[in-house]
PDB file of C-alpha atoms in Angstrom:
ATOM      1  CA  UNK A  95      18.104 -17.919 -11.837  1.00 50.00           C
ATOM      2  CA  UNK A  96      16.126 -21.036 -11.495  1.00 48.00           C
ATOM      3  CA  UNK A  97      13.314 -21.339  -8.921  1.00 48.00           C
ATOM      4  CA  UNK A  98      15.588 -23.985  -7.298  1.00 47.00           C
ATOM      5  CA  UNK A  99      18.151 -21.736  -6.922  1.00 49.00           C
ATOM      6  CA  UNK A 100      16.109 -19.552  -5.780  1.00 48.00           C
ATOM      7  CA  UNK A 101      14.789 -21.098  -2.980  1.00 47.00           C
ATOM      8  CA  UNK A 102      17.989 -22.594  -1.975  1.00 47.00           C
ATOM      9  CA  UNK A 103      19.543 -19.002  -1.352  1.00 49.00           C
ATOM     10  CA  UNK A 104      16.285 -17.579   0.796  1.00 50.00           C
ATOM     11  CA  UNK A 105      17.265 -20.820   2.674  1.00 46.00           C
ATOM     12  CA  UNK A 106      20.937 -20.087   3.231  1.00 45.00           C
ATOM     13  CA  UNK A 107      19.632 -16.836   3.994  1.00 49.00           C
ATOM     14  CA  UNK A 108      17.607 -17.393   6.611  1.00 47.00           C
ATOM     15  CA  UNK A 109      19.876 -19.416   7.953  1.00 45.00           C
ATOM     16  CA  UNK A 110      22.238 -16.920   8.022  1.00 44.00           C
ATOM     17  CA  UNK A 111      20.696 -14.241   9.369  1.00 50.00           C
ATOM     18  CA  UNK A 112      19.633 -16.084  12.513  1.00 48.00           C
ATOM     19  CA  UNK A 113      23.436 -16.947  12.951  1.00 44.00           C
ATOM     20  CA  UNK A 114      24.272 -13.592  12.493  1.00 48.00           C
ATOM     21  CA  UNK A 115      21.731 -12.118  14.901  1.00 54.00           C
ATOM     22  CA  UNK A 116      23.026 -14.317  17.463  1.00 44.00           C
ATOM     23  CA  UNK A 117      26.455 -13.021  16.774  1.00 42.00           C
ATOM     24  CA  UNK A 118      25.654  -9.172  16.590  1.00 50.00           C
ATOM     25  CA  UNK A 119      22.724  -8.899  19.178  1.00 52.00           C
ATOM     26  CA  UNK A 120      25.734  -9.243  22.104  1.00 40.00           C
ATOM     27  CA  UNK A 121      27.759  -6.278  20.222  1.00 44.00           C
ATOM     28  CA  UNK A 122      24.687  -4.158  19.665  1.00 48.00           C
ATOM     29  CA  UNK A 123      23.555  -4.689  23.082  1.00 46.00           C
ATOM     30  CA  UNK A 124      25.973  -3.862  25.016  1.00 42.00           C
ATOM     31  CA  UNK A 125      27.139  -0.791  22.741  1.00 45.00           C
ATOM     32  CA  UNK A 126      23.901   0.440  23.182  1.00 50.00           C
ATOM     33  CA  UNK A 127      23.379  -0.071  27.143  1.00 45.00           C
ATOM     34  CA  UNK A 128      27.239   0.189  28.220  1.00 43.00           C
ATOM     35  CA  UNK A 129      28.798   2.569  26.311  1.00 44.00           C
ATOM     36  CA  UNK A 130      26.235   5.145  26.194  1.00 48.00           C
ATOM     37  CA  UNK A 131      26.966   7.909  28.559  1.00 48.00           C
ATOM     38  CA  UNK A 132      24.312   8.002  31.523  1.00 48.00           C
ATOM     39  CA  UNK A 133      23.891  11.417  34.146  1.00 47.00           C
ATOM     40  CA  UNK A 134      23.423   8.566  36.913  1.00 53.00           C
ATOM     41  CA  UNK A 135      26.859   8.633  37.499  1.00 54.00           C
ATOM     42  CA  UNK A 136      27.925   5.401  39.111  1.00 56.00           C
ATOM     43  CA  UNK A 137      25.363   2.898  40.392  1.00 55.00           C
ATOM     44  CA  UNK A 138      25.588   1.560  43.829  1.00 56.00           C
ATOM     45  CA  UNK A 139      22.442  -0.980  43.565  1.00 58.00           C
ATOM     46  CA  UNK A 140      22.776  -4.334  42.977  1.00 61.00           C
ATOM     47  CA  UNK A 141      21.621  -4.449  38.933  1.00 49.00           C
ATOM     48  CA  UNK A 142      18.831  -6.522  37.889  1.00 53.00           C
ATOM     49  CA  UNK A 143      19.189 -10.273  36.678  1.00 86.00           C
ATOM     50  CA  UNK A 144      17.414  -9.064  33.347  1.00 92.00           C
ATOM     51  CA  UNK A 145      16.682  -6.490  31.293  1.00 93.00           C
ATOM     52  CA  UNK A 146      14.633  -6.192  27.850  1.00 95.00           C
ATOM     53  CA  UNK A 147      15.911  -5.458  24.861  1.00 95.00           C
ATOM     54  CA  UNK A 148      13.884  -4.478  22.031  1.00 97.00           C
ATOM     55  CA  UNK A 149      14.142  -5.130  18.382  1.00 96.00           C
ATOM     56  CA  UNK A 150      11.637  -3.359  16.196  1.00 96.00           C
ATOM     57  CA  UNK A 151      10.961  -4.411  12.221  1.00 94.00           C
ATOM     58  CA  UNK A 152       8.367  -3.500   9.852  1.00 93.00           C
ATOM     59  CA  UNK A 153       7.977  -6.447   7.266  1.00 92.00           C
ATOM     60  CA  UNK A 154       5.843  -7.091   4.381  1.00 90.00           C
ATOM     61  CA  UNK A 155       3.676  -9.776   6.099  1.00 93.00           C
ATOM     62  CA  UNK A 156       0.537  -8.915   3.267  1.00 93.00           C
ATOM     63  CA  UNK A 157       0.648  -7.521   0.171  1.00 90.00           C
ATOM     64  CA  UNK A 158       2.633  -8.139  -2.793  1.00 85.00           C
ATOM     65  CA  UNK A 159       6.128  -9.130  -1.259  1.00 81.00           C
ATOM     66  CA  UNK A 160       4.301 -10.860   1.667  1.00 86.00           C
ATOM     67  CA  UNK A 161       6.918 -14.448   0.938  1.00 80.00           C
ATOM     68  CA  UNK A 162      10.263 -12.265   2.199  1.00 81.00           C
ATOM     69  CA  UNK A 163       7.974 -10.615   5.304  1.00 87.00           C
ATOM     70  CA  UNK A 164       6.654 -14.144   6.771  1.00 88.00           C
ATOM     71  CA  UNK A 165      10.089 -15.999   5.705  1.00 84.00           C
ATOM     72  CA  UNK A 166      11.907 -12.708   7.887  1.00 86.00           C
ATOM     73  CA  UNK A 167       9.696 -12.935  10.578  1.00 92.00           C
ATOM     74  CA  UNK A 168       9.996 -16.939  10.738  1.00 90.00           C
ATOM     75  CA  UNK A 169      13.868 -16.312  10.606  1.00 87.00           C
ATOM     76  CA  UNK A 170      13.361 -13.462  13.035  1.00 91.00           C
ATOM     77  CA  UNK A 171      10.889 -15.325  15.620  1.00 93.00           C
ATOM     78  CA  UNK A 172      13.255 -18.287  15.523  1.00 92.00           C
ATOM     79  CA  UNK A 173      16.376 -16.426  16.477  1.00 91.00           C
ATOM     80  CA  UNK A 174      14.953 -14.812  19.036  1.00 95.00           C
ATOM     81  CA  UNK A 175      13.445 -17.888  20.540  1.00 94.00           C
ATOM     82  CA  UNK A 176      16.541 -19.589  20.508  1.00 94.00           C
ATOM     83  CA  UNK A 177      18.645 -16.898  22.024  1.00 93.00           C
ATOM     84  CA  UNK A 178      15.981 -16.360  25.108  1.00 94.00           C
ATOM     85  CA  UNK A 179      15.598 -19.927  24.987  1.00 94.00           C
ATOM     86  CA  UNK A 180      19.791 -19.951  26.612  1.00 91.00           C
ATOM     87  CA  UNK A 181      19.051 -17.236  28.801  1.00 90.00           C
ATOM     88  CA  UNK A 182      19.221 -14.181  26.833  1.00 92.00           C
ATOM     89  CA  UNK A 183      22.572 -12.081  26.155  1.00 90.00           C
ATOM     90  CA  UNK A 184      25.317 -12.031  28.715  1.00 90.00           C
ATOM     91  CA  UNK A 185      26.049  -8.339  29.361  1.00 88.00           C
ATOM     92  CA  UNK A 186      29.019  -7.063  30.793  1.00 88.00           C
ATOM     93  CA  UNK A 187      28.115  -6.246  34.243  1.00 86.00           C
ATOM     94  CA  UNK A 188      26.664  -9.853  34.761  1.00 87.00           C
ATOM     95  CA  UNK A 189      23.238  -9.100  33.765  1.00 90.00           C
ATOM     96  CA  UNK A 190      21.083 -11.361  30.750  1.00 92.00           C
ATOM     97  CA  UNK A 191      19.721  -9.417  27.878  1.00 94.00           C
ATOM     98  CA  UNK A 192      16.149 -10.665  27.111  1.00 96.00           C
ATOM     99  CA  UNK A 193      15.014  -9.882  23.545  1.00 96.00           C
ATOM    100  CA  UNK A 194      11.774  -8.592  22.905  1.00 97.00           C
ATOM    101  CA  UNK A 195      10.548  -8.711  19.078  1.00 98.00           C
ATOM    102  CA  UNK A 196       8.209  -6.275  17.600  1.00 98.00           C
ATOM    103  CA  UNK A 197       7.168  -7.084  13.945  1.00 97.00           C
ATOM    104  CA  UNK A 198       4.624  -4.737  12.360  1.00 96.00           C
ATOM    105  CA  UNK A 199       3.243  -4.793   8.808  1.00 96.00           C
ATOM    106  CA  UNK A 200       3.681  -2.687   6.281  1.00 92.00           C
ATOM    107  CA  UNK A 201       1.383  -4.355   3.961  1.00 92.00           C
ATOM    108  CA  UNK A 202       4.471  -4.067   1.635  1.00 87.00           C
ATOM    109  CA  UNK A 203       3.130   0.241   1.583  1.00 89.00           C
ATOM    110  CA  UNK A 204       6.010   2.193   2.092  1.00 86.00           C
ATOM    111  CA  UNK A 205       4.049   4.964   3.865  1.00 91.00           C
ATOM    112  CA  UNK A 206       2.857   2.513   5.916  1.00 93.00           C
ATOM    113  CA  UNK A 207       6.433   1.329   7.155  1.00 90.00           C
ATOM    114  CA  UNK A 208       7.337   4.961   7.602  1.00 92.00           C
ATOM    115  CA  UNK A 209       4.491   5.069  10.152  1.00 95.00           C
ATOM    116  CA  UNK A 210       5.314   1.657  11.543  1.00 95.00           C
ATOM    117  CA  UNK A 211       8.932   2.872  12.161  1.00 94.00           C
ATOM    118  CA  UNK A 212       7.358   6.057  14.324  1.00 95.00           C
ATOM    119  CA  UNK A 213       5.651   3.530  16.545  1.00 97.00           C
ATOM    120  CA  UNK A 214       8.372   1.062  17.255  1.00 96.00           C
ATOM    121  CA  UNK A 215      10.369   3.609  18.065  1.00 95.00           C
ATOM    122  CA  UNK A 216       8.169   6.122  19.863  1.00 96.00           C
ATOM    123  CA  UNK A 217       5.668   3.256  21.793  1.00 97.00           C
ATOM    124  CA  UNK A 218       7.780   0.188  21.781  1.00 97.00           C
ATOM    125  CA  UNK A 219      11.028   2.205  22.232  1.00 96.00           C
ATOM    126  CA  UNK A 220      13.006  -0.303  19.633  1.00 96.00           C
ATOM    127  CA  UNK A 221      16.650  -0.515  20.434  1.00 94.00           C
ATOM    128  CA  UNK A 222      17.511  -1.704  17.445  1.00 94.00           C
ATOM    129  CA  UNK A 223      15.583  -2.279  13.861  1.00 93.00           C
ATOM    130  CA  UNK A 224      15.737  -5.502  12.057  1.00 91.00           C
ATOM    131  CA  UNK A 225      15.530  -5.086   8.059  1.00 84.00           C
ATOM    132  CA  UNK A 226      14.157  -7.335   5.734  1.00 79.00           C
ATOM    133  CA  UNK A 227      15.320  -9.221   2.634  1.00 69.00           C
ATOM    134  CA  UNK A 228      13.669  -7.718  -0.609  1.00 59.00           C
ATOM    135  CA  UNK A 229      11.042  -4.910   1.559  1.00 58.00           C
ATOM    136  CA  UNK A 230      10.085  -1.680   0.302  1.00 59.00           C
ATOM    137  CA  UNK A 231      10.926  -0.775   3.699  1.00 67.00           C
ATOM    138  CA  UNK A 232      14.842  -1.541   3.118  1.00 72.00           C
ATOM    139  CA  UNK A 233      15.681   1.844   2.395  1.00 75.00           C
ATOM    140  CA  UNK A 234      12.801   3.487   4.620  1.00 81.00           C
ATOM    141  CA  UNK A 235      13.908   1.857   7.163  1.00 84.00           C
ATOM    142  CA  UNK A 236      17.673   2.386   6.930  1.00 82.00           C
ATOM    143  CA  UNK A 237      16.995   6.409   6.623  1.00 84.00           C
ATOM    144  CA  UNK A 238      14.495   6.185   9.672  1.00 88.00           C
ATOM    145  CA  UNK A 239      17.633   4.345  11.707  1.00 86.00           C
ATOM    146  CA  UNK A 240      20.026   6.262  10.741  1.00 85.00           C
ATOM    147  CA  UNK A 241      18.278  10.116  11.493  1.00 87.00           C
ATOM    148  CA  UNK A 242      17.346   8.382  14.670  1.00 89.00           C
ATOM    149  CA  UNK A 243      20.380   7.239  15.676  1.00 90.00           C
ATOM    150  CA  UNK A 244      18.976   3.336  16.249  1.00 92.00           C
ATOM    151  CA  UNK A 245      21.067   1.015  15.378  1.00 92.00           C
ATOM    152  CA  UNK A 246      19.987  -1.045  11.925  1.00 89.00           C
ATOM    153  CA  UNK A 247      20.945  -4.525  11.460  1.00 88.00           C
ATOM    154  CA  UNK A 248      19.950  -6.222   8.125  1.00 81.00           C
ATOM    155  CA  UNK A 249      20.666  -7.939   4.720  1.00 73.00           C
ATOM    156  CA  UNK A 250      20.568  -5.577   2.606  1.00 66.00           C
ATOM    157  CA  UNK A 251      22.502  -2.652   2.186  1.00 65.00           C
ATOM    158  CA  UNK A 252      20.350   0.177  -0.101  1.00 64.00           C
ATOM    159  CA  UNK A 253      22.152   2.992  -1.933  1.00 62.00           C
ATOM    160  CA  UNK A 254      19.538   5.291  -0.382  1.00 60.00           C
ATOM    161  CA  UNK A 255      20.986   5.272   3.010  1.00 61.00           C
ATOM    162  CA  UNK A 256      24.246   5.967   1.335  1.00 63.00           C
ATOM    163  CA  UNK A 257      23.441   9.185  -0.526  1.00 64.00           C
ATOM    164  CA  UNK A 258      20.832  10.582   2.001  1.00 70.00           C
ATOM    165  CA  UNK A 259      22.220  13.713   3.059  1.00 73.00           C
ATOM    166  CA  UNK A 260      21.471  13.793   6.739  1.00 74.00           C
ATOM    167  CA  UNK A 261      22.155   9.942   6.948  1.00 72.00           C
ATOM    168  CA  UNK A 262      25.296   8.324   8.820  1.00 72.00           C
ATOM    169  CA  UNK A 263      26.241   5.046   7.504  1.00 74.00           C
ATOM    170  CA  UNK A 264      27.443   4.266  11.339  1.00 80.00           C
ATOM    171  CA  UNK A 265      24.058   3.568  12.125  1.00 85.00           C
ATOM    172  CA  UNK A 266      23.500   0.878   9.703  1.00 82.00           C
ATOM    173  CA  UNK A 267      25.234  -2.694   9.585  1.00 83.00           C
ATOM    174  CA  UNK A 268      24.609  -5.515   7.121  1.00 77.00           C
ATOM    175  CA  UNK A 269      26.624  -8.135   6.773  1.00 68.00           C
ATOM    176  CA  UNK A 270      25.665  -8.864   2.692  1.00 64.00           C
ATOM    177  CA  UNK A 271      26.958  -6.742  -0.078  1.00 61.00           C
ATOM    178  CA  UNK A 272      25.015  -3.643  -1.375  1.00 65.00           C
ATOM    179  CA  UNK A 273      23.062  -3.966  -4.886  1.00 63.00           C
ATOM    180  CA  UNK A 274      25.149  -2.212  -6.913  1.00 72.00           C
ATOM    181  CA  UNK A 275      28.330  -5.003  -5.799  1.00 74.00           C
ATOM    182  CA  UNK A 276      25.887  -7.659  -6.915  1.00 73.00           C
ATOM    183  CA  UNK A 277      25.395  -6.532  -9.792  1.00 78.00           C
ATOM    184  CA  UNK A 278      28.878  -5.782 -10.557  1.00 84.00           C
ATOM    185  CA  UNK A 279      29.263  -9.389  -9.351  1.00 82.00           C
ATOM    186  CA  UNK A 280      26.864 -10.519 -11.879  1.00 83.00           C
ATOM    187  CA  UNK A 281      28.566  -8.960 -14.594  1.00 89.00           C
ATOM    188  CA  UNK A 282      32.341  -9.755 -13.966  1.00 89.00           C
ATOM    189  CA  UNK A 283      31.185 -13.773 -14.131  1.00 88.00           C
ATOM    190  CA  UNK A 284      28.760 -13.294 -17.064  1.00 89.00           C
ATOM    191  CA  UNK A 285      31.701 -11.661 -19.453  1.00 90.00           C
ATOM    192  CA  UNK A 286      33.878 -14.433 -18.715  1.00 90.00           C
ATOM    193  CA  UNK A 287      30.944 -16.704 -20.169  1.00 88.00           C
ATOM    194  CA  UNK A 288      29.721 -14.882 -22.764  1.00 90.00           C
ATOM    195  CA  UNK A 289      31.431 -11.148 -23.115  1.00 92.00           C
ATOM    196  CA  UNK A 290      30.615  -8.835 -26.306  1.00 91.00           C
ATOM    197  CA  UNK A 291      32.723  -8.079 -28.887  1.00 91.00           C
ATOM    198  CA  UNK A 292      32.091  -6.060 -32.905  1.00 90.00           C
ATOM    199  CA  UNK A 293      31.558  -9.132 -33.989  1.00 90.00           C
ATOM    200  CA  UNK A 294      29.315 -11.237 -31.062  1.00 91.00           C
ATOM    201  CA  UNK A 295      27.109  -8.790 -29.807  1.00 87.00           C
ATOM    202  CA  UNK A 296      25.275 -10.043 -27.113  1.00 89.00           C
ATOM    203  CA  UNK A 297      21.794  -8.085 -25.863  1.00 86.00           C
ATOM    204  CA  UNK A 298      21.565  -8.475 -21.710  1.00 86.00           C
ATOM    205  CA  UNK A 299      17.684  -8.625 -21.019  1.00 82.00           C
ATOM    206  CA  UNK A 300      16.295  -6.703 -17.258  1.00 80.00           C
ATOM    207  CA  UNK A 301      13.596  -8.279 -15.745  1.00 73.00           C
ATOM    208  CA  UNK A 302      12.264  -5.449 -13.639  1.00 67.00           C
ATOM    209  CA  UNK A 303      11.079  -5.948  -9.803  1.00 64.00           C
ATOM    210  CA  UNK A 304       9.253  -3.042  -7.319  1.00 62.00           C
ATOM    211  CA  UNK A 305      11.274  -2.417  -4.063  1.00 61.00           C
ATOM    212  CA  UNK A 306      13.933  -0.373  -3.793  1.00 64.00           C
ATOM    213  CA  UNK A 307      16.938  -2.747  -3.509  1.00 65.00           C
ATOM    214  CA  UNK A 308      15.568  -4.228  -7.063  1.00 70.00           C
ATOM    215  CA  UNK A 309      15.630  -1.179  -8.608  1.00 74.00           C
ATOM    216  CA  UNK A 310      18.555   0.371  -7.511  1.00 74.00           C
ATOM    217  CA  UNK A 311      20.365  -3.408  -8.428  1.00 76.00           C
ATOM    218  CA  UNK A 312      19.217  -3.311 -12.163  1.00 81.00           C
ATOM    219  CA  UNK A 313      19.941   0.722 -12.501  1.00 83.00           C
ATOM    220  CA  UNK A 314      23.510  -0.375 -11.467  1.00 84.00           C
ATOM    221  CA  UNK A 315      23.583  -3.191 -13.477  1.00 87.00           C
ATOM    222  CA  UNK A 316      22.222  -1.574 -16.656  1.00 89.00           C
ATOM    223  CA  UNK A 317      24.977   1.274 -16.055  1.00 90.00           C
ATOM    224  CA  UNK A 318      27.457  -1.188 -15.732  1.00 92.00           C
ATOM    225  CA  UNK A 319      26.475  -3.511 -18.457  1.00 92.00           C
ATOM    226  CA  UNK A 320      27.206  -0.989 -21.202  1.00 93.00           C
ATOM    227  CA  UNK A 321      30.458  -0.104 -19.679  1.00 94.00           C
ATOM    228  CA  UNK A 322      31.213  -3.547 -20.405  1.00 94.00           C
ATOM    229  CA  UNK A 323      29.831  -3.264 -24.168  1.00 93.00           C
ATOM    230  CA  UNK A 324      26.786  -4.994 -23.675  1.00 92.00           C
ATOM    231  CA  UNK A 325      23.509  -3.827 -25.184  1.00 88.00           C
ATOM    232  CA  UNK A 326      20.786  -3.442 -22.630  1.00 87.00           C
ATOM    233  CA  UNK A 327      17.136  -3.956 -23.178  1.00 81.00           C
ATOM    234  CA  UNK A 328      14.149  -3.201 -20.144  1.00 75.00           C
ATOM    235  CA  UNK A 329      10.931  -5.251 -19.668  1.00 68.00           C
ATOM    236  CA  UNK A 330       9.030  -3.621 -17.063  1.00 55.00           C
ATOM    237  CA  UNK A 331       7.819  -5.571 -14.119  1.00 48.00           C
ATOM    238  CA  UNK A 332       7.119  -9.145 -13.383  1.00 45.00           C
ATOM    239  CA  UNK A 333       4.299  -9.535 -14.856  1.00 39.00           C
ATOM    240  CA  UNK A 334       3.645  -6.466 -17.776  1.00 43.00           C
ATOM    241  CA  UNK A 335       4.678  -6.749 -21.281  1.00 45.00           C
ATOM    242  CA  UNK A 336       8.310  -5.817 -22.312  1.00 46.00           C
ATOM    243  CA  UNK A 337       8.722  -2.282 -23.131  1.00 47.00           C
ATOM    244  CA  UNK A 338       9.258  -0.834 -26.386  1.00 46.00           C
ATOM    245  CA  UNK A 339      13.271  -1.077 -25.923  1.00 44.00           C
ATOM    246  CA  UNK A 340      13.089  -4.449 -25.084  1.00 49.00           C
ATOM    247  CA  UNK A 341      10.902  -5.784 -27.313  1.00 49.00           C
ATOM    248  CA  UNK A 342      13.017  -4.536 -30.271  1.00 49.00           C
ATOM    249  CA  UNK A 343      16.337  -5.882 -29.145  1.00 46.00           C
ATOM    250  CA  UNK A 344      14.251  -8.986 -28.921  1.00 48.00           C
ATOM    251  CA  UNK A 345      13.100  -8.686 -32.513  1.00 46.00           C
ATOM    252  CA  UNK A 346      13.312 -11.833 -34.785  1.00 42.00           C
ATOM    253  CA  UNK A 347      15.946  -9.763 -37.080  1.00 35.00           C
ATOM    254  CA  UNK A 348      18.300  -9.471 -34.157  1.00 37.00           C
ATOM    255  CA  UNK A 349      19.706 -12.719 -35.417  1.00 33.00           C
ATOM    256  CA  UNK A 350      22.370 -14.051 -33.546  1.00 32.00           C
ATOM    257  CA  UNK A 351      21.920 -12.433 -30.505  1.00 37.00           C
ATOM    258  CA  UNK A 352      22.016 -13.951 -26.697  1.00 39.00           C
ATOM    259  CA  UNK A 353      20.181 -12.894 -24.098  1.00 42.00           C
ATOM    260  CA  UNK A 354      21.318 -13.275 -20.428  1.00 43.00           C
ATOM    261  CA  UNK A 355      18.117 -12.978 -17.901  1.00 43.00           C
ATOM    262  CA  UNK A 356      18.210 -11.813 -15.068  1.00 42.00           C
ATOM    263  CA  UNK A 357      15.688 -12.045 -12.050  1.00 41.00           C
ATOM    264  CA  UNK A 358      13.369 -14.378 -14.820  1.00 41.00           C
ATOM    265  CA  UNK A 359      10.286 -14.484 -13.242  1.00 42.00           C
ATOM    266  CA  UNK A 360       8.046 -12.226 -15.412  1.00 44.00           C
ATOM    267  CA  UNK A 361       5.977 -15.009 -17.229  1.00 47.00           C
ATOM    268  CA  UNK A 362       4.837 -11.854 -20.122  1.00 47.00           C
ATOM    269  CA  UNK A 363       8.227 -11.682 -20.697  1.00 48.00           C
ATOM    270  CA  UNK A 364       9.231 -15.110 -20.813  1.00 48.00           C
ATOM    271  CA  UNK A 365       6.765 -15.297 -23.703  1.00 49.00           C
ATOM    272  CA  UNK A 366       7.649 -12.263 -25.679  1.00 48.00           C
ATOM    273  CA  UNK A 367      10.690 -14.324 -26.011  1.00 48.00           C
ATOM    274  CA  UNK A 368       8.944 -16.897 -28.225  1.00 48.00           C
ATOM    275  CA  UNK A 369      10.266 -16.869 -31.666  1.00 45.00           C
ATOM    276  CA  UNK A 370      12.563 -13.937 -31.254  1.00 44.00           C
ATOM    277  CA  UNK A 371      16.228 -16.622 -31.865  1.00 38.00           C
ATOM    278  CA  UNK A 372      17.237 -15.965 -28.588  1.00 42.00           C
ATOM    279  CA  UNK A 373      19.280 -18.041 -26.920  1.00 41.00           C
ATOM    280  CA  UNK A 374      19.104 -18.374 -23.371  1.00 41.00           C
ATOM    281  CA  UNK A 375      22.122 -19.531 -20.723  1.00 39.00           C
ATOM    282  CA  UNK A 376      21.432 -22.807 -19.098  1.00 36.00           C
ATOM    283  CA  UNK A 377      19.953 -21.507 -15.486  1.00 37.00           C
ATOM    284  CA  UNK A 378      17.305 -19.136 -17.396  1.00 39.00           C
ATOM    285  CA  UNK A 379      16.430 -22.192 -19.938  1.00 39.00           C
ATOM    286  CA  UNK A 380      15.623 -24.576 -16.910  1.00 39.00           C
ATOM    287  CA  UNK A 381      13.577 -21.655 -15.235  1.00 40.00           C
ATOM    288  CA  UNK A 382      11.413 -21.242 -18.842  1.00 39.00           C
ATOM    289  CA  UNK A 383      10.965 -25.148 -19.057  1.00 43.00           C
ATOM    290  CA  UNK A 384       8.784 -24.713 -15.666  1.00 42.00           C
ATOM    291  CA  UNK A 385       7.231 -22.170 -16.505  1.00 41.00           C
ATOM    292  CA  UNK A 386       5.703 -22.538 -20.204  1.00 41.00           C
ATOM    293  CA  UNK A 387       3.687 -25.159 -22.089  1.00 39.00           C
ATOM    294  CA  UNK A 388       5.242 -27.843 -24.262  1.00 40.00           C
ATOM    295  CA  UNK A 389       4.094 -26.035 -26.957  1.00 37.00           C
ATOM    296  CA  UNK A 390       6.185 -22.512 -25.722  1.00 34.00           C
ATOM    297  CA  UNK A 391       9.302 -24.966 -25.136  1.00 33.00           C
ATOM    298  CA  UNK A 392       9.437 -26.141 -28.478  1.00 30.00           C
ATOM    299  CA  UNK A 393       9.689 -22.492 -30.650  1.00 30.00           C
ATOM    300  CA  UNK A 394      13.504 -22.340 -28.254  1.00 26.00           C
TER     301      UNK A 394
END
């Protein structure tokens, strides 16, 4: 995916999710004040004008993934601006719900989210936690939410929540699709493209990223890649050498082979690719021209 792309879909996606906080805050609000069972019984006082709601999220505003914690907490800071900016939330006995935000960082540490998570919800009392797009915290946080009880509202969906054992999914809302959909998603265009067969095989390259949504989306993709009959080849991380695995299906006698990238960002990849005959789809060639020499350009 090209850096143009790229940036393009963190920009719908902050867009997005500050239309889609506007939408759910109401929902989530009022579930959480209004429909919760209270020993008061019924109230005979006239009910304040306002009342504070509180949404908690631990982003990676330092550190390594430090772009998606600032762009989230722009996205975040903005929403919430705009919604107190009307008056807050109508409730349903006539009140305004006021939004607090509480952003905390993680320094893109998951032990340090776990800790943040503690504090929102034990000092700040968080109604509600906001996720990020791309955190370590994703799946942290979703776990946290979920064994709390606190309602988690975010765009990504991680397979962790899903298989952890003491974790109910009707804690956790997210309005994207999880990462094993996108990469089936990935998969069902690419074969209509460029799909292997005995006599075109075609070698699907993994470009390897750190949090926990990036690694569960390239174990899924991997798994489903070979369903498909696609060879599968790993270069770990963005920025260290391709492993052994992918390095050979890379080989210059692996003539005739294609190579679909995905998540091309890792520049030591990008040049272990250098005089290997691969041949890259039109995206992935417009992200290498940006990011190698003339002289790199030339040997593809």
């Amino acid at each position: 995916m090209s850096p143009t792309h790229r940036r393009g879909e963190r920009a719908i996606s902050a867009i997005v999710a500050a239309v889609i906080i506007v939408v759910i805050i109401a929902a989530a609000a009022a579930s959480y004040f209004f429909l919760a069972p209270t020993s008061q019984g019924i109230q005979t006082t006239t009910p304040p004008k306002t009342v504070e709601i509180v949404f908690g999220a631990t982003l990676s505003m330092t550190g390594q993934l430090q772009a998606f914690g600032q762009e989230q907490n722009w996205t975040l800071s903005y929403a919430v601006q705009s919604i107190n900016d009307l008056g807050g939330i109508p409730l349903s006995d006539g009140t305004r719900g006021i939004v607090k935000l509480v952003v905390l960082d993680d320094k893109t540490d998951p032990s340090v989210a776990q800790s943040n998570l503690q504090t929102l919800a034990s000092q700040y009392h968080a109604n509600v936690i906001m996720g990020e797009l791309g955190g370590v915290q994703d799946s942290v946080a979703q776990q946290f939410a979920s064994r709390n009880q606190i309602p988690y509202i975010g765009p990504v969906y991680t397979s962790v929540a899903k298989t952890c054992a003491d974790c109910s999914n009707a804690w956790i809302f997210s309005p994207f699709h999880n990462e094993t959909n996108e990469a089936h998603i990935f998969f069902n265009w690419f074969r209509t493209v460029d799909p292997s067969t005995p006599s075109h095989n075609v070698t699907v390259a993994f470009f390897g990223e750190g949090d926990p949504a990036a690694q569960a989306n390239n174990l899924g993709g991997e798994a489903y890649a070979r369903t498909l009959g696609y060879a599968v080849c790993t270069c770990d991380g963005e920025h260290g050498p391709p492993t052994r695995l992918c390095a050979k299906g890379m080989a210059p006698h692996t003539r005739n082979r294609r190579c679909a990238v995905r998540n091309p960002r890792s520049r030591g990849c990008w040049k272990s690719l250098r005089g290997s005959d691969v041949r890259l789809p039109v995206a992935a060639q417009r992200s290498l021209r940006r990011k190698t020499s003339g002289q790199e350009r030339e040997q593809f």
